[in-house]
Each structure stands twice: as C-alpha cells, then as structure tokens.
Short mmCIF file of C-alpha atoms in Angstrom, two decimals:
data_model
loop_
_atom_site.label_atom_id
_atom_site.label_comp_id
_atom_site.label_asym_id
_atom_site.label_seq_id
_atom_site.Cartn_x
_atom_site.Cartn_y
_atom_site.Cartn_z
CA UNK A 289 54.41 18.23 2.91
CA UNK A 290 54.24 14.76 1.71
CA UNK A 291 56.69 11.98 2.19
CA UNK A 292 58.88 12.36 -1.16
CA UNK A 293 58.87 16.18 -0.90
CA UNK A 294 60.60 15.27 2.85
CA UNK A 295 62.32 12.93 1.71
CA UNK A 296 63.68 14.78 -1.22
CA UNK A 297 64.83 17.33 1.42
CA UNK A 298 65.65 14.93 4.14
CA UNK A 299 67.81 12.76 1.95
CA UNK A 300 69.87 14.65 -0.64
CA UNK A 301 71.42 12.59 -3.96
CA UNK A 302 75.19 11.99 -2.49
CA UNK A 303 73.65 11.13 0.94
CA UNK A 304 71.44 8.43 -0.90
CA UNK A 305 74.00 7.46 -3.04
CA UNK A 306 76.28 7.03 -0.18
CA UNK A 307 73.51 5.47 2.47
CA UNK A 308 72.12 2.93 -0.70
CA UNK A 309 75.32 0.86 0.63
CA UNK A 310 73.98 -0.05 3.63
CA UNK A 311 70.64 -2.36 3.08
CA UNK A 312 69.16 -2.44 6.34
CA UNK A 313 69.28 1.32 6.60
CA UNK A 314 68.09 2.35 3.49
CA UNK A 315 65.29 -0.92 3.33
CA UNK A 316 63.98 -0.05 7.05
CA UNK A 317 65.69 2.22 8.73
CA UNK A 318 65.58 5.34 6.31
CA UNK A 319 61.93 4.66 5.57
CA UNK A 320 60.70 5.23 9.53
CA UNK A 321 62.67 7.78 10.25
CA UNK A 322 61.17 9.85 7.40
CA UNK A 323 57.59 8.90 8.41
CA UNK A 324 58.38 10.62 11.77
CA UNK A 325 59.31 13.51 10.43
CA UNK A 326 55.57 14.79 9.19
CA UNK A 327 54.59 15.52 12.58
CA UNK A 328 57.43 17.15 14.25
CA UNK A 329 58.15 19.48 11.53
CA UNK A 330 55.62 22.08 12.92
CA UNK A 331 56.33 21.26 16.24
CA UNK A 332 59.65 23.71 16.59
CA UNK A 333 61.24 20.48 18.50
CA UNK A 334 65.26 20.51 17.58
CA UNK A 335 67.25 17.86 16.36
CA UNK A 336 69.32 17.97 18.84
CA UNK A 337 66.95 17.32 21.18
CA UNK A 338 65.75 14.09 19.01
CA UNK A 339 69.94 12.98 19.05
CA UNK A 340 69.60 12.83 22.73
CA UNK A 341 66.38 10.94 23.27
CA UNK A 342 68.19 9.06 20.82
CA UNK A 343 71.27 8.37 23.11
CA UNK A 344 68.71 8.05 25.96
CA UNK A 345 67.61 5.02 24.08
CA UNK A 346 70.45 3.21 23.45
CA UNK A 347 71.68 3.86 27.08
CA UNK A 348 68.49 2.23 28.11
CA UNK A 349 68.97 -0.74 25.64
CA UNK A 350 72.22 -1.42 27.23
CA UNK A 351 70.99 -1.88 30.48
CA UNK A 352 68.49 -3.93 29.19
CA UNK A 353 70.76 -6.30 27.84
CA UNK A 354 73.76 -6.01 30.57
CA UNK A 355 71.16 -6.97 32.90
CA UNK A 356 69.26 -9.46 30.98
CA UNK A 357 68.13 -12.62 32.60
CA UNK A 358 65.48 -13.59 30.08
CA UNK A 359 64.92 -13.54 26.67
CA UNK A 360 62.00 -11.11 26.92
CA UNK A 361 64.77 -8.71 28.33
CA UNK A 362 66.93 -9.27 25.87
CA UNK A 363 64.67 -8.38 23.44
CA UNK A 364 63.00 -5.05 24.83
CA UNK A 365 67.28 -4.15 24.85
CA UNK A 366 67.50 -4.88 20.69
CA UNK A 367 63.90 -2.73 20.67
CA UNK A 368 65.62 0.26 22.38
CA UNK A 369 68.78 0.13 20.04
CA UNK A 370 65.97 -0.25 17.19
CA UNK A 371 64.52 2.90 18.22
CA UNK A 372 68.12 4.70 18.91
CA UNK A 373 68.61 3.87 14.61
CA UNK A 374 65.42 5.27 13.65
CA UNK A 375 65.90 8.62 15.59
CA UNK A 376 69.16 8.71 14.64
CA UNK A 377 68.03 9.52 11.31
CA UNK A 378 65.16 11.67 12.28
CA UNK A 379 68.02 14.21 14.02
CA UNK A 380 69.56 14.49 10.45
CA UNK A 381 66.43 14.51 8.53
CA UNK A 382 65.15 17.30 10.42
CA UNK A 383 67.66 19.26 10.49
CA UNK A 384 67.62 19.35 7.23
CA UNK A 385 64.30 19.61 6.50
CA UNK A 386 63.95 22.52 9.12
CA UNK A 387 67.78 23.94 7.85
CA UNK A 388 68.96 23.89 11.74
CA UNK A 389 72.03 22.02 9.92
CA UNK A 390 75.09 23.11 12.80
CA UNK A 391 78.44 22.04 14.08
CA UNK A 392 77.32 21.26 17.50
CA UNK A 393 74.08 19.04 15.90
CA UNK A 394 77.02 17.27 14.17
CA UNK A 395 78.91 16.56 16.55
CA UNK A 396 76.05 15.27 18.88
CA UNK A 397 74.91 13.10 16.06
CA UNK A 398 78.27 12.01 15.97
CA UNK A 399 78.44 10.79 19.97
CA UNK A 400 75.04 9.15 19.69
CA UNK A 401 76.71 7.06 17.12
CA UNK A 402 80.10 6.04 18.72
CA UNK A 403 78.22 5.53 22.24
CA UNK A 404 75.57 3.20 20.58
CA UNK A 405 78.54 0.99 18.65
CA UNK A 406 80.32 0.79 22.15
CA UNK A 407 76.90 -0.02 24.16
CA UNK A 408 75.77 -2.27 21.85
CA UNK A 409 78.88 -4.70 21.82
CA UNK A 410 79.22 -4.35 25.56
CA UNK A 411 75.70 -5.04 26.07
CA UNK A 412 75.84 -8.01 24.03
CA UNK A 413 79.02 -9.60 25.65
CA UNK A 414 77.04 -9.10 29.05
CA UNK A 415 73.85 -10.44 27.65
CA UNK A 416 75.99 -13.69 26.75
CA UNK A 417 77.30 -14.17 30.22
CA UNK A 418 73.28 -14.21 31.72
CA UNK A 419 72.18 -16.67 28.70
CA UNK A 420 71.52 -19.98 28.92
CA UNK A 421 73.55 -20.17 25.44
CA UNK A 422 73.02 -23.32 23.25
CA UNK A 423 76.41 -24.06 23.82
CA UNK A 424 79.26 -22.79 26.26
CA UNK A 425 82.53 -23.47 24.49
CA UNK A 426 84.01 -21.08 26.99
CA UNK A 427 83.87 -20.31 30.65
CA UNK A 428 81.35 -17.31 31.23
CA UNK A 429 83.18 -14.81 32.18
CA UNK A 430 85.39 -14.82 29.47
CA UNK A 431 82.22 -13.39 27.32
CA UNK A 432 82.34 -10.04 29.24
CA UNK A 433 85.59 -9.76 28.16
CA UNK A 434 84.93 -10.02 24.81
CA UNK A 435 82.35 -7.44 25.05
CA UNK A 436 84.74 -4.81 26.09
CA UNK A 437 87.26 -5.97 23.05
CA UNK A 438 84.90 -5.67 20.62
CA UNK A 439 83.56 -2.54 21.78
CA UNK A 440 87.26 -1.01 21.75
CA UNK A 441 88.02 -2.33 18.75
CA UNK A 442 85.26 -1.07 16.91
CA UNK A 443 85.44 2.58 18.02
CA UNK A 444 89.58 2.92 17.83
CA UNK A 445 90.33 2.65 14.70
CA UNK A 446 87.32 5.40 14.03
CA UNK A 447 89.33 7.83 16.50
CA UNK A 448 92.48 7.49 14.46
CA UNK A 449 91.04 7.88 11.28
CA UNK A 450 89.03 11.11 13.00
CA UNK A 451 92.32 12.20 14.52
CA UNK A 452 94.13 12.08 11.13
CA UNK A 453 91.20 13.58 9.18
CA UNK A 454 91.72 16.68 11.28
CA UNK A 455 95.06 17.18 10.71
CA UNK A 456 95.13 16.70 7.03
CA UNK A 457 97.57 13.90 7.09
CA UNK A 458 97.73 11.93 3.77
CA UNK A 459 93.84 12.45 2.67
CA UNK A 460 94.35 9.71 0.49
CA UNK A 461 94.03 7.30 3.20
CA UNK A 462 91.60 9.16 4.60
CA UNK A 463 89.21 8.99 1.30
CA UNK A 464 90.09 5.28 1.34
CA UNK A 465 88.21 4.32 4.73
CA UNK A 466 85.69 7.08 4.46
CA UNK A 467 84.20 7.37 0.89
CA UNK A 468 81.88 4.50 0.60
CA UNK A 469 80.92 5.06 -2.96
CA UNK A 470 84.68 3.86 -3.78
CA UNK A 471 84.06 0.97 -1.49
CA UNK A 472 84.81 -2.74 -2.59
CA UNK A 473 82.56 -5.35 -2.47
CA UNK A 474 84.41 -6.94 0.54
CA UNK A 475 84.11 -3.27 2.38
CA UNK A 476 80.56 -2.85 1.80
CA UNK A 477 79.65 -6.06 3.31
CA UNK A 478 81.97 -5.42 6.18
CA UNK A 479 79.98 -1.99 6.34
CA UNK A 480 76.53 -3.72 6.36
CA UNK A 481 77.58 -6.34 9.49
CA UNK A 482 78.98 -3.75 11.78
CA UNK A 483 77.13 -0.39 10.76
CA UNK A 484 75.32 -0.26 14.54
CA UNK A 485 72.35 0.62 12.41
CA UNK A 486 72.49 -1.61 10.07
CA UNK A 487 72.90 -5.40 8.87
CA UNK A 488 74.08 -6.27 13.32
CA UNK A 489 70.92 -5.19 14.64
CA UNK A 490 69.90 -7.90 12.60
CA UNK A 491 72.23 -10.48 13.16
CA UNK A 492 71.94 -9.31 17.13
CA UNK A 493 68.34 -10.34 16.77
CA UNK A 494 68.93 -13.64 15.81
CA UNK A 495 71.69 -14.27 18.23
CA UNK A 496 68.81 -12.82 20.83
CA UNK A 497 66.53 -15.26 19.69
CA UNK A 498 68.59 -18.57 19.00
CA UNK A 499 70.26 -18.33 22.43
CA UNK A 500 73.65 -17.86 20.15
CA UNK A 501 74.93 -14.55 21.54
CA UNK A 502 78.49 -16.12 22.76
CA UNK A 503 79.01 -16.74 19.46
CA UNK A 504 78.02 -13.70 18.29
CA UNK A 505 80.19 -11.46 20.48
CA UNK A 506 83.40 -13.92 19.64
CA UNK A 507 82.71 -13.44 16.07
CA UNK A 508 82.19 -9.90 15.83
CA UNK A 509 85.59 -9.64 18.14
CA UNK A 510 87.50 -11.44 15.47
CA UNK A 511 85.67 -9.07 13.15
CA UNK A 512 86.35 -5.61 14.10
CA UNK A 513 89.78 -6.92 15.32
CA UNK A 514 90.76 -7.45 11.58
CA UNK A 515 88.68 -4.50 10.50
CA UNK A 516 90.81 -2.29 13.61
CA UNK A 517 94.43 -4.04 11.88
CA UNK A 518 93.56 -3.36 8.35
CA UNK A 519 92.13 0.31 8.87
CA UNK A 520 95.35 0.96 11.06
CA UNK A 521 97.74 -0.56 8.60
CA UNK A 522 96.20 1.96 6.11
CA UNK A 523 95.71 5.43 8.21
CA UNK A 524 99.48 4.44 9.73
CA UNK A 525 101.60 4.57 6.33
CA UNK A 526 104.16 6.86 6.43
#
C-alpha cells in the first residue's frame, strides 16, 4: 500500500476535517504516525498493543522530567512525550487500516490520552522545581504545586463533560465543547495550546530550552483554570 491509500484509510474525511484544527498534529504529528504504519500492517501487531507502548512512553517521559536535573534530561522527557503523540495516532490508524476498530481499543486510546495530559503537566511543574529557571519569582516548591493544579484542572472538566455525555443530559452542551468543526476562533487556539499532542509539546520545548518552565507551568495553570470554569459553567446549566 502506499502512503495516501493508508492514509485515505487511516484518516477518514470528518476525522481530517475535525483533526485540520489542530496544526501541530495534522503538520507533524499525523504525517509520522502514518509513515509507521507501512511496516506494521503485515506484522499482525494490535493497536492496542501500540496504545500501551504508547502509555509506556509517556510514563517514561514523566520520570524523565520529575527527575530532571539537567537540561539534557529534560529534553530526552519532551522526546518520550514526542513519541507517546506519534503512536498515539498509529493505535487509531491501524486499527483502522487493519478494521480491529473496538470498544476496549477506544477506551485504551482514551487512557493513554488523559494519563499523558496529567503526566505531562505534573512532569513539567517538577521539572521547574530542579531548574535553574531564568528567574524565580516564586519560592520552589510552590512550582510542584502548580503542577498538580494544572494537571487536575485539565483532566476535570473532561470527566464531567464524559460523565454528562453518557447520560444524555442536555446534548446541546455537550456538542458545544466537543464538536470542533463548530469551534470559534478563540476555542481552536485554546485547542492548539493544550491539545497534549499538539501546539504544548511545542511551547514545552521552548520552556525546556529557555530555562522558562516556571513560567510555563503558572501560565498553563491560569489557562486550563479558565478553560475548567468556562467548560463547567456550560456542561452545569440547568
């Protein structure tokens, strides 16, 4: 098979149209994890199995930045959340391609996800606390603290929207947060800067590099704090 016929599988039209949203993904991302496909295809290796090296990764990634003492550390962490965001769309790609498409595949996918977000914010807070940062405005262990915030933040307001999507309370709502094609401008870049595979491994890089991690973990607190307030405020309404 060549790479449009598996990507033309791998990636049908409302998944692109949906995924085009998100510019890292669909610029980098999207791309690699096709390319792995080719080989593994003939291989009879699951997806599922591919979702948990995939968690594997990012576990690894967090230790490498929760225990980071050095840049170089710091750095081989981002890799192994890189790697988590590829395979996380080789698991879906191959399903697809190999139509082993199931519930439980789902709902691994779905794990991987939520335990990369958390690990990745948590990681990052910790990372800031070993850093010689640029500038301390803080004292240092106030930046582990705001790795667990943002980490909660960013997963809660996901739960309740889950929560209420499975009881079929006010789908409206429901449509609202989770159909990105609707999605404003101002939700599609708030999308792109906390999408765990998108647009933050990015800005995580940069923090990595420029020694500016403290201020990445306050400002992503503040961010997925008003994302939590406003996604609440919606999937709460009577």
């Amino acid at each position: 098979m060549t790479y449009k016929e598996i990507y033309d599988i791998a990636m049908p039209v409302a998944k692109r149209k949906e995924e085009r949203l998100n510019v890292w993904v669909t610029i980098v991302v999207r791309p690699l994890s096709v390319l792995l496909i080719k080989p593994l295809i003939n291989r009879k290796v699951k997806p599922t199995t591919i979702t948990k090296i995939s968690v594997l990764a990012s576990v690894i990634g967090f230790f490498f930045l929760a225990l980071s003492h050095s840049l170089v550390y710091s750095l081989i962490g981002w890799l192994f959340f890189f790697i988590w965001a590829v395979l996380d769309g080789v698991d879906g790609n191959l399903a697809r391609c190999t139509n082993q498409c199931s519930p439980l595949g789902d709902l691994w996918d779905t794990m991987g996800g939520y335990a990369a977000m958390v690990l990745m914010y948590f990681g990052a807070g910790m990372a800031a606390f070993h850093d010689v940062n640029i500038y301390d405005y803080m004292q240092m262990p106030y930046y582990l603290v705001l790795g667990g915030a943002t980490a909660i933040t960013s997963i809660f307001p996901r739960l309740v929207l889950h929560k209420k999507k499975s009881s079929g309370i006010d789908s409206k709502a429901v449509k609202e947060l989770s159909d990105k094609q609707s999605f404003s401008l101002s939700k599609i870049i708030g999308m792109n800067l906390v999408s765990p595979s998108g647009a933050l491994q990015l800005v995580l890089l940069a923090a990595i590099i420029t020694h500016t991690l403290n201020f990445f973990i306050a400002a992503y607190c503040v961010i997925n704090f008003s994302i939590m307030m406003v996604s609440l405020r919606t999937l709460l309404k009577e």
